[in-house]
CSV table of C-alpha atoms and ligand atoms in Angstrom, one decimal:
chain,number,residue,atom,x,y,z
A,14,MET,CA,143.4,71.4,115.6
A,15,GLU,CA,142.8,69.9,119.1
A,16,THR,CA,141.2,72.5,121.4
A,17,LYS,CA,142.0,72.2,125.1
A,18,ILE,CA,139.0,73.3,127.2
A,19,VAL,CA,139.6,74.3,130.8
A,20,ALA,CA,137.5,75.8,133.6
A,21,ILE,CA,138.9,78.4,135.9
A,22,ASP,CA,137.4,79.6,139.2
A,23,GLU,CA,137.9,83.4,139.4
A,24,ASN,CA,138.2,83.2,143.1
A,25,ASN,CA,140.9,80.6,143.0
A,26,ILE,CA,142.8,81.1,139.7
A,27,ASP,CA,144.9,78.2,138.7
A,28,LEU,CA,148.2,79.8,137.6
A,29,ASN,CA,149.4,76.7,135.9
A,30,VAL,CA,146.5,77.0,133.4
A,31,ILE,CA,147.1,80.7,133.1
A,32,ASN,CA,150.8,80.3,132.3
A,33,GLU,CA,150.0,77.6,129.8
A,34,ALA,CA,147.5,79.9,128.1
A,35,GLY,CA,150.1,82.7,128.2
A,36,SER,CA,152.7,80.5,126.5
A,37,ILE,CA,150.3,79.6,123.7
A,38,ILE,CA,149.8,83.3,123.0
A,39,LYS,CA,153.6,84.1,123.2
A,40,ASN,CA,154.1,81.2,120.7
A,41,GLY,CA,151.6,82.7,118.2
A,42,GLY,CA,148.6,80.6,119.1
A,43,LEU,CA,145.0,81.5,120.0
A,44,VAL,CA,143.1,81.3,123.3
A,45,ALA,CA,139.5,82.2,124.0
A,46,PHE,CA,139.0,83.7,127.4
A,47,PRO,CA,136.3,85.3,129.6
A,48,THR,CA,135.9,89.0,130.1
A,49,GLU,CA,133.2,91.0,131.9
A,50,THR,CA,131.6,92.0,128.6
A,51,VAL,CA,131.7,88.9,126.4
A,52,TYR,CA,134.2,86.2,125.7
A,53,GLY,CA,137.2,87.2,123.6
A,54,LEU,CA,139.3,85.3,121.0
A,55,GLY,CA,142.8,86.2,121.9
A,56,GLY,CA,146.2,86.3,120.1
A,57,ASP,CA,149.4,88.3,120.5
A,58,ALA,CA,148.5,91.9,119.4
A,59,LEU,CA,152.1,92.7,118.4
A,60,ASN,CA,152.5,89.7,116.2
A,61,LYS,CA,150.9,90.1,112.8
A,62,GLU,CA,150.7,86.4,112.1
A,63,SER,CA,148.6,86.0,115.3
A,64,SER,CA,146.2,88.7,114.0
A,65,LYS,CA,145.8,86.9,110.7
A,66,LYS,CA,145.0,83.7,112.6
A,67,ILE,CA,142.3,85.5,114.5
A,68,TYR,CA,140.6,86.7,111.3
A,69,ASP,CA,140.8,83.1,109.9
A,70,ALA,CA,139.4,81.5,113.1
A,71,LYS,CA,136.4,83.9,113.1
A,72,GLY,CA,135.8,84.0,109.4
A,73,ARG,CA,136.0,87.8,109.7
A,74,PRO,CA,136.9,90.4,107.0
A,75,SER,CA,140.4,91.6,107.8
A,76,ASP,CA,139.5,95.3,107.4
A,77,ASN,CA,137.6,95.1,110.7
A,78,PRO,CA,140.2,96.1,113.4
A,79,LEU,CA,140.8,94.3,116.7
A,80,ILE,CA,140.8,95.6,120.2
A,81,VAL,CA,144.1,95.4,122.1
A,82,HIS,CA,143.6,94.3,125.7
A,83,ILE,CA,146.0,95.3,128.4
A,84,ALA,CA,146.2,94.6,132.1
A,85,ASP,CA,148.4,97.4,133.3
A,86,LEU,CA,147.9,101.1,132.6
A,87,LYS,CA,151.6,101.7,132.2
A,88,ASP,CA,151.6,99.4,129.2
A,89,LEU,CA,149.5,101.8,127.3
A,90,GLU,CA,152.3,104.2,126.2
A,91,HIS,CA,154.1,101.4,124.4
A,92,ILE,CA,151.2,100.9,121.8
A,93,VAL,CA,149.9,104.5,121.4
A,94,SER,CA,151.6,107.6,120.1
A,95,GLU,CA,149.7,110.1,122.2
A,96,ILE,CA,147.7,109.9,125.5
A,97,PRO,CA,145.2,112.8,125.5
A,98,GLU,CA,144.1,114.2,128.8
A,99,THR,CA,140.6,112.9,128.2
A,100,ALA,CA,142.0,109.3,128.1
A,101,VAL,CA,143.7,109.8,131.5
A,102,LYS,CA,140.4,110.9,133.0
A,103,LEU,CA,138.4,108.0,131.5
A,104,ALA,CA,141.0,105.4,132.4
A,105,ASP,CA,140.9,106.8,135.9
A,106,ALA,CA,137.1,106.5,136.1
A,107,PHE,CA,136.4,103.3,134.1
A,108,TRP,CA,139.5,101.1,133.8
A,109,PRO,CA,139.7,98.3,134.4
A,110,GLY,CA,136.2,97.9,133.0
A,111,PRO,CA,133.9,97.7,129.9
A,112,LEU,CA,135.3,100.7,128.1
A,113,THR,CA,137.4,100.7,124.9
A,114,MET,CA,139.2,103.9,123.8
A,115,ILE,CA,140.6,104.7,120.4
A,116,PHE,CA,144.1,106.2,120.2
A,117,LYS,CA,146.6,107.1,117.5
A,118,LYS,CA,148.7,104.0,117.3
A,119,SER,CA,152.5,103.7,117.8
A,120,PRO,CA,154.6,101.8,115.2
A,121,THR,CA,154.8,98.8,117.6
A,122,VAL,CA,151.3,97.8,116.7
A,123,PRO,CA,151.1,96.0,113.3
A,124,LYS,CA,148.6,97.2,110.7
A,125,GLU,CA,147.2,93.6,110.6
A,126,THR,CA,145.9,94.2,114.2
A,127,THR,CA,144.3,97.5,113.4
A,128,GLY,CA,142.8,96.5,110.0
A,129,GLY,CA,145.1,98.9,108.2
A,130,LEU,CA,144.1,102.0,110.4
A,131,ASP,CA,146.6,104.4,112.0
A,132,THR,CA,144.5,104.2,115.2
A,133,VAL,CA,144.3,101.5,117.8
A,134,ALA,CA,141.4,100.4,120.1
A,135,VAL,CA,142.5,99.6,123.7
A,136,ARG,CA,140.7,98.1,126.6
A,137,MET,CA,141.7,97.0,130.1
A,138,PRO,CA,139.2,94.4,131.3
A,139,SER,CA,138.2,94.1,134.9
A,140,ASP,CA,137.6,90.3,134.8
A,141,LYS,CA,140.2,88.8,137.0
A,142,ILE,CA,140.9,85.8,134.8
A,143,ALA,CA,141.3,88.0,131.8
A,144,ALA,CA,143.8,90.2,133.7
A,145,ALA,CA,145.9,87.3,134.8
A,146,PHE,CA,145.8,85.8,131.3
A,147,ILE,CA,146.8,89.1,129.6
A,148,LYS,CA,149.8,89.5,132.0
A,149,ALA,CA,150.9,85.9,131.4
A,150,SER,CA,150.7,86.6,127.6
A,151,GLY,CA,153.2,89.4,127.6
A,152,GLY,CA,150.7,92.3,128.2
A,153,TYR,CA,149.1,92.8,124.8
A,154,VAL,CA,146.2,90.5,123.7
A,155,ALA,CA,144.3,91.3,120.5
A,156,ALA,CA,140.7,90.0,120.9
A,157,PRO,CA,137.5,90.3,119.0
A,158,SER,CA,134.4,88.6,120.5
A,159,ALA,CA,134.9,84.8,120.4
A,160,ASN,CA,132.0,84.1,118.0
A,161,LEU,CA,132.0,83.1,114.4
A,162,SER,CA,131.4,86.2,112.3
A,163,GLY,CA,127.7,86.6,112.0
A,164,ARG,CA,126.7,85.0,115.3
A,165,PRO,CA,125.8,86.8,118.6
A,166,SER,CA,128.8,87.4,120.9
A,167,PRO,CA,129.2,84.6,123.4
A,168,THR,CA,128.4,85.2,127.0
A,169,LEU,CA,129.0,81.6,128.1
A,170,ALA,CA,131.8,79.2,127.4
A,171,LYS,CA,129.4,76.7,125.9
A,172,TYR,CA,128.7,79.1,123.0
A,173,VAL,CA,132.5,79.7,122.5
A,174,ILE,CA,132.9,75.9,122.3
A,175,GLU,CA,130.0,75.8,119.8
A,176,ASP,CA,131.7,78.3,117.5
A,177,MET,CA,135.4,77.8,118.1
A,178,ASP,CA,136.1,74.1,119.0
A,179,GLY,CA,138.8,72.9,116.6
A,180,ARG,CA,139.7,76.5,115.6
A,181,VAL,CA,141.7,77.7,118.6
A,182,ASP,CA,144.4,76.1,120.9
A,183,MET,CA,142.5,76.7,124.2
A,184,ILE,CA,139.2,77.8,125.6
A,185,ILE,CA,139.1,79.1,129.2
A,186,ASP,CA,135.6,78.7,130.8
A,187,GLY,CA,135.2,81.4,133.5
A,188,GLY,CA,131.4,81.3,133.8
A,189,ALA,CA,128.8,83.8,132.6
A,190,SER,CA,130.0,87.2,131.4
A,191,PHE,CA,128.8,89.9,133.8
A,192,VAL,CA,127.6,92.6,131.4
A,193,GLY,CA,126.6,90.4,128.4
A,194,LEU,CA,127.1,93.1,125.7
A,195,GLU,CA,130.4,94.3,124.1
A,196,SER,CA,132.3,97.3,125.6
A,197,THR,CA,131.4,100.9,124.9
A,198,ILE,CA,133.8,102.3,122.3
A,199,VAL,CA,134.8,106.0,122.5
A,200,ASP,CA,137.0,107.8,120.0
A,201,LEU,CA,139.4,110.3,121.5
A,202,THR,CA,141.3,111.2,118.4
A,203,GLU,CA,139.0,114.1,117.5
A,204,ASP,CA,138.2,117.3,119.5
A,205,THR,CA,134.9,116.0,120.9
A,206,PRO,CA,134.9,112.5,122.2
A,207,VAL,CA,132.6,110.3,120.1
A,208,ILE,CA,130.8,107.1,121.1
A,209,LEU,CA,131.3,104.6,118.2
A,210,ARG,CA,129.5,101.7,120.0
A,211,PRO,CA,127.2,102.1,123.0
A,212,GLY,CA,127.7,99.8,125.9
A,213,TYR,CA,127.5,99.5,129.7
A,214,ILE,CA,129.4,102.7,130.2
A,215,THR,CA,126.8,105.3,129.0
A,216,LYS,CA,127.1,108.7,127.4
A,217,GLU,CA,126.1,110.3,130.7
A,218,MET,CA,128.7,108.4,132.6
A,219,LEU,CA,131.4,109.6,130.2
A,220,GLU,CA,130.2,113.2,130.3
A,221,ASN,CA,130.2,113.1,134.1
A,222,ALA,CA,133.7,111.9,134.1
A,223,LEU,CA,135.0,114.4,131.5
A,224,LEU,CA,132.8,117.4,132.3
A,225,THR,CA,132.4,117.9,128.6
A,226,LYS,CA,129.9,116.9,125.9
A,227,VAL,CA,130.2,113.5,124.3
A,228,SER,CA,128.4,112.7,121.1
A,229,TYR,CA,127.3,109.6,119.3
A,230,ASP,CA,128.7,108.6,115.9
A,231,LYS,CA,125.9,109.8,113.6
A,232,ALA,CA,125.9,106.5,111.7
A,233,ILE,CA,124.8,104.5,114.8
A,234,ILE,CA,121.8,106.7,115.7
A,235,ASP,CA,120.6,107.3,112.2
A,236,SER,CA,120.1,104.2,110.2
A,237,ASP,CA,119.6,106.2,107.0
A,238,SER,CA,122.9,108.0,107.5
A,239,LYS,CA,125.1,108.1,104.4
A,240,THR,CA,128.4,108.3,106.3
A,241,PRO,CA,129.8,104.9,107.2
A,242,PRO,CA,130.2,104.2,111.0
A,243,LYS,CA,133.7,105.1,112.3
A,244,ALA,CA,134.0,101.6,114.0
A,245,PRO,CA,134.2,99.5,110.8
A,246,GLY,CA,132.6,96.6,112.6
A,247,MET,CA,129.4,98.6,113.2
A,248,LYS,CA,128.6,98.5,109.5
A,249,TYR,CA,127.8,94.9,109.7
A,250,ARG,CA,124.4,93.6,110.7
A,251,HIS,CA,126.3,91.5,113.2
A,252,TYR,CA,124.1,88.5,113.3
A,253,ALA,CA,120.8,87.8,111.7
A,254,PRO,CA,118.9,85.3,113.8
A,255,LYS,CA,117.7,82.4,111.8
A,256,ALA,CA,114.2,83.5,112.7
A,257,ASP,CA,112.4,86.6,111.5
A,258,LEU,CA,112.8,89.1,114.3
A,259,THR,CA,110.3,91.9,114.9
A,260,ILE,CA,110.5,94.5,117.7
A,261,VAL,CA,107.1,95.7,119.0
A,262,GLU,CA,107.3,99.1,120.7
A,263,GLY,CA,104.7,101.1,122.6
A,264,ASP,CA,102.4,100.9,125.6
A,265,ASN,CA,102.9,97.7,127.5
A,266,THR,CA,99.3,96.4,127.2
A,267,LYS,CA,99.1,97.1,123.5
A,268,VAL,CA,102.5,95.5,122.9
A,269,ILE,CA,101.4,92.3,124.5
A,270,GLU,CA,98.0,92.4,122.6
A,271,LYS,CA,99.8,92.9,119.3
A,272,ILE,CA,102.4,90.2,119.8
A,273,ASN,CA,99.6,87.7,120.9
A,274,MET,CA,97.7,88.6,117.7
A,275,LEU,CA,100.6,88.4,115.3
A,276,GLY,CA,102.0,85.3,117.0
A,277,ARG,CA,98.8,83.4,116.7
A,278,GLU,CA,98.6,84.2,113.0
A,279,GLN,CA,102.1,82.6,112.7
A,280,LEU,CA,101.1,79.6,114.8
A,281,ASP,CA,98.1,79.1,112.5
A,282,ALA,CA,100.5,79.1,109.5
A,283,GLY,CA,102.4,76.3,111.2
A,284,LYS,CA,105.3,78.4,112.5
A,285,LYS,CA,107.3,78.1,115.7
A,286,VAL,CA,106.9,81.4,117.6
A,287,GLY,CA,109.3,82.9,120.1
A,288,VAL,CA,108.8,85.9,122.3
A,289,ILE,CA,111.4,88.0,124.2
A,290,ALA,CA,109.7,89.4,127.3
A,291,THR,CA,110.4,90.3,130.9
A,292,GLU,CA,109.7,88.6,134.2
A,293,GLU,CA,106.7,91.0,134.6
A,294,THR,CA,105.1,90.2,131.2
A,295,LYS,CA,106.1,86.6,130.4
A,296,ASP,CA,102.9,85.0,131.7
A,297,LYS,CA,100.7,87.3,129.5
A,298,TYR,CA,101.5,85.5,126.3
A,299,ASP,CA,99.8,82.6,124.5
A,300,LYS,CA,100.9,79.3,126.0
A,301,ASN,CA,101.8,77.9,122.6
A,302,PHE,CA,104.6,80.5,122.1
A,303,VAL,CA,108.1,79.9,123.4
A,304,VAL,CA,108.5,82.9,125.8
A,305,LYS,CA,111.9,83.8,127.1
A,306,SER,CA,112.4,86.3,129.9
A,307,THR,CA,115.2,88.8,130.1
A,308,GLY,CA,114.7,89.1,133.9
A,309,SER,CA,112.9,91.9,135.7
A,310,GLY,CA,112.4,95.0,133.6
A,311,GLU,CA,113.0,97.0,136.7
A,312,ASP,CA,116.8,96.7,136.2
A,313,GLU,CA,118.1,97.7,132.7
A,314,ALA,CA,121.2,95.5,133.1
A,315,ASN,CA,119.1,92.3,133.0
A,316,ALA,CA,118.2,92.6,129.3
A,317,ALA,CA,121.8,93.4,128.4
A,318,HIS,CA,122.9,90.3,130.3
A,319,PHE,CA,120.5,87.9,128.7
A,320,LEU,CA,119.9,89.2,125.2
A,321,PHE,CA,122.6,87.3,123.3
A,322,LYS,CA,122.0,84.1,125.2
A,323,ILE,CA,118.3,84.2,124.3
A,324,LEU,CA,119.0,84.9,120.6
A,325,ARG,CA,121.4,81.9,120.5
A,326,GLU,CA,118.8,79.7,122.2
A,327,PHE,CA,116.2,80.6,119.6
A,328,ASP,CA,118.6,79.7,116.9
A,329,ASP,CA,119.4,76.4,118.5
A,330,GLU,CA,115.7,75.6,118.9
A,331,GLU,CA,114.9,76.3,115.2
A,332,THR,CA,112.4,79.1,116.0
A,333,ASP,CA,110.8,80.5,112.9
A,334,VAL,CA,109.5,83.9,114.1
A,335,ILE,CA,110.5,86.0,117.1
A,336,PHE,CA,108.7,89.0,118.5
A,337,SER,CA,110.5,91.1,121.1
A,338,GLU,CA,109.3,93.7,123.5
A,339,SER,CA,111.5,96.9,123.3
A,340,PHE,CA,113.7,97.9,126.3
A,341,ASP,CA,113.4,101.5,127.5
A,342,GLY,CA,115.9,103.3,129.7
A,343,GLU,CA,118.6,105.9,129.7
A,344,GLY,CA,121.5,103.6,130.7
A,345,VAL,CA,122.6,100.3,129.2
A,346,ALA,CA,119.2,99.9,127.7
A,347,CYS,CA,120.4,102.1,124.8
A,348,ALA,CA,123.1,99.6,124.1
A,349,THR,CA,120.7,96.6,124.4
A,350,MET,CA,118.4,98.3,121.9
A,351,ASN,CA,121.3,99.1,119.5
A,352,ARG,CA,122.1,95.3,119.3
A,353,LEU,CA,118.4,94.2,119.2
A,354,VAL,CA,117.5,96.7,116.4
A,355,LYS,CA,120.5,95.4,114.4
A,356,ALA,CA,119.5,91.8,114.9
A,357,ALA,CA,116.0,92.7,113.8
A,358,GLY,CA,117.4,94.4,110.6
A,359,HIS,CA,115.6,97.6,111.8
A,360,HIS,CA,112.2,95.8,111.7
A,361,ILE,CA,110.2,97.7,114.4
A,362,LEU,CA,106.4,98.0,114.8
A,363,ASN,CA,104.9,100.9,116.8
A,364,VAL,CA,101.6,100.2,118.4
B,6,LIG,O1,133.7,94.0,124.9
B,6,LIG,C1,134.5,93.9,123.9
B,6,LIG,O2,134.9,95.0,123.4
B,6,LIG,C2,134.8,92.6,123.4
B,6,LIG,C3,135.7,91.9,124.4
B,6,LIG,C4,136.3,90.6,124.0
B,6,LIG,O3,136.7,92.7,124.8
B,6,LIG,N1,135.5,92.7,122.1
B,6,LIG,C5,134.8,93.0,121.0
B,6,LIG,O4,135.6,93.0,119.8
B,6,LIG,O5,133.6,93.3,120.9
B,6,LIG,P1,135.0,93.0,118.4
B,6,LIG,O6,136.2,92.8,117.5
B,6,LIG,O7,133.9,92.0,118.2
B,6,LIG,O8,134.5,94.5,118.1
B,6,LIG,C6,135.5,95.5,118.0
B,6,LIG,C7,134.8,96.7,117.4
B,6,LIG,C8,134.5,96.6,116.0
B,6,LIG,O9,133.3,97.2,115.7
B,6,LIG,C9,135.7,97.3,115.3
B,6,LIG,O10,135.4,97.8,114.1
B,6,LIG,C10,135.9,98.4,116.3
B,6,LIG,O11,135.8,97.8,117.6
B,6,LIG,N2,137.3,99.0,116.3
B,6,LIG,C11,138.5,98.3,116.6
B,6,LIG,N3,139.5,99.1,116.4
B,6,LIG,C12,139.1,100.3,115.9
B,6,LIG,C13,139.7,101.5,115.5
B,6,LIG,N4,141.0,101.7,115.5
B,6,LIG,N5,138.9,102.5,115.1
B,6,LIG,C14,137.5,102.4,115.1
B,6,LIG,N6,136.9,101.2,115.5
B,6,LIG,C15,137.7,100.2,115.9
B,7,LIG,MG1,132.2,91.1,117.7
């Protein structure tokens, strides 16, 4: 398949391109598009053949449900059977934006889109290109992250091209994704709202908007939990970097000392060593390591923004061993650590 690659400026959206992308979706094709979280791999959410194509293009197990993206709040009632009061409050506070909500689905949504479940995940992105594209596509775009299954979610079009060239009809390049991690997923089908995947919208933000307690799915905070995660996708490791990744946690000075020591042992064994650090610590490492900065540690959002990009770079550069500092914080840092811990296969050293 020939993939058409087009760049769009979000401040001057070319409607010819948007309409062409919309026609592709309406005709059952696939278009990768930017969102504020990560790039999505879109198809018509109400067409079961499109959903099958998405699973094929990603190489993803078809029991892993897709998120339906909308651009207009009034389109929600067409695809869900019930809109709880909690959803109205959260939509009011966070839509359009990086929040996905789980609803009981209406019969309009094919089981192929929801991986066989009776519930449907819905998100209204704030990215302007995404919104225009969803409208031009008929209003309902099913989209997982636009990576091949097993690779980090793409935060730049060049990574979408790396994974999806020849597998989709069009790729829209809209620049770097603002957040850099996938959306927060919250399940509203039970009495207490439950976070199935942490993201930029934190537990505290949800609680402040709802004025009630919100809990985390046990399976995502306790790695030994016997119950499977409620978001089927969270059971997968997601991506294992080609390199061995270890997180070193503890007092800053000790972390740097430990990484320098362990890294030098690896260098001596002939290995290529990578380090994930911050602007404040990056110069404190051995000059023979490849050190990548996630930006200033003063702002939690920086590590979220750069983590996936850095992991892809280390893969491309054939790094053998990676050591990462850990990222503390009450906000989006929880989501960054959730992805990092998974990528490391729970390999954490405390110093
Ligand atoms: O930020 C995002 O959410 C991005 C952009 C493109 O919008 N999309 C994304 O999709 O991350 P994906 O397919 O990579 O992850 C969707 C997650 C999976 O873990 C899936 O199991 C879960 O959402 N999910 C989808 N529908 C669900 C449902 N009905 N019940 C529980 N979990 C669901
Ligand atoms: Mg994904």
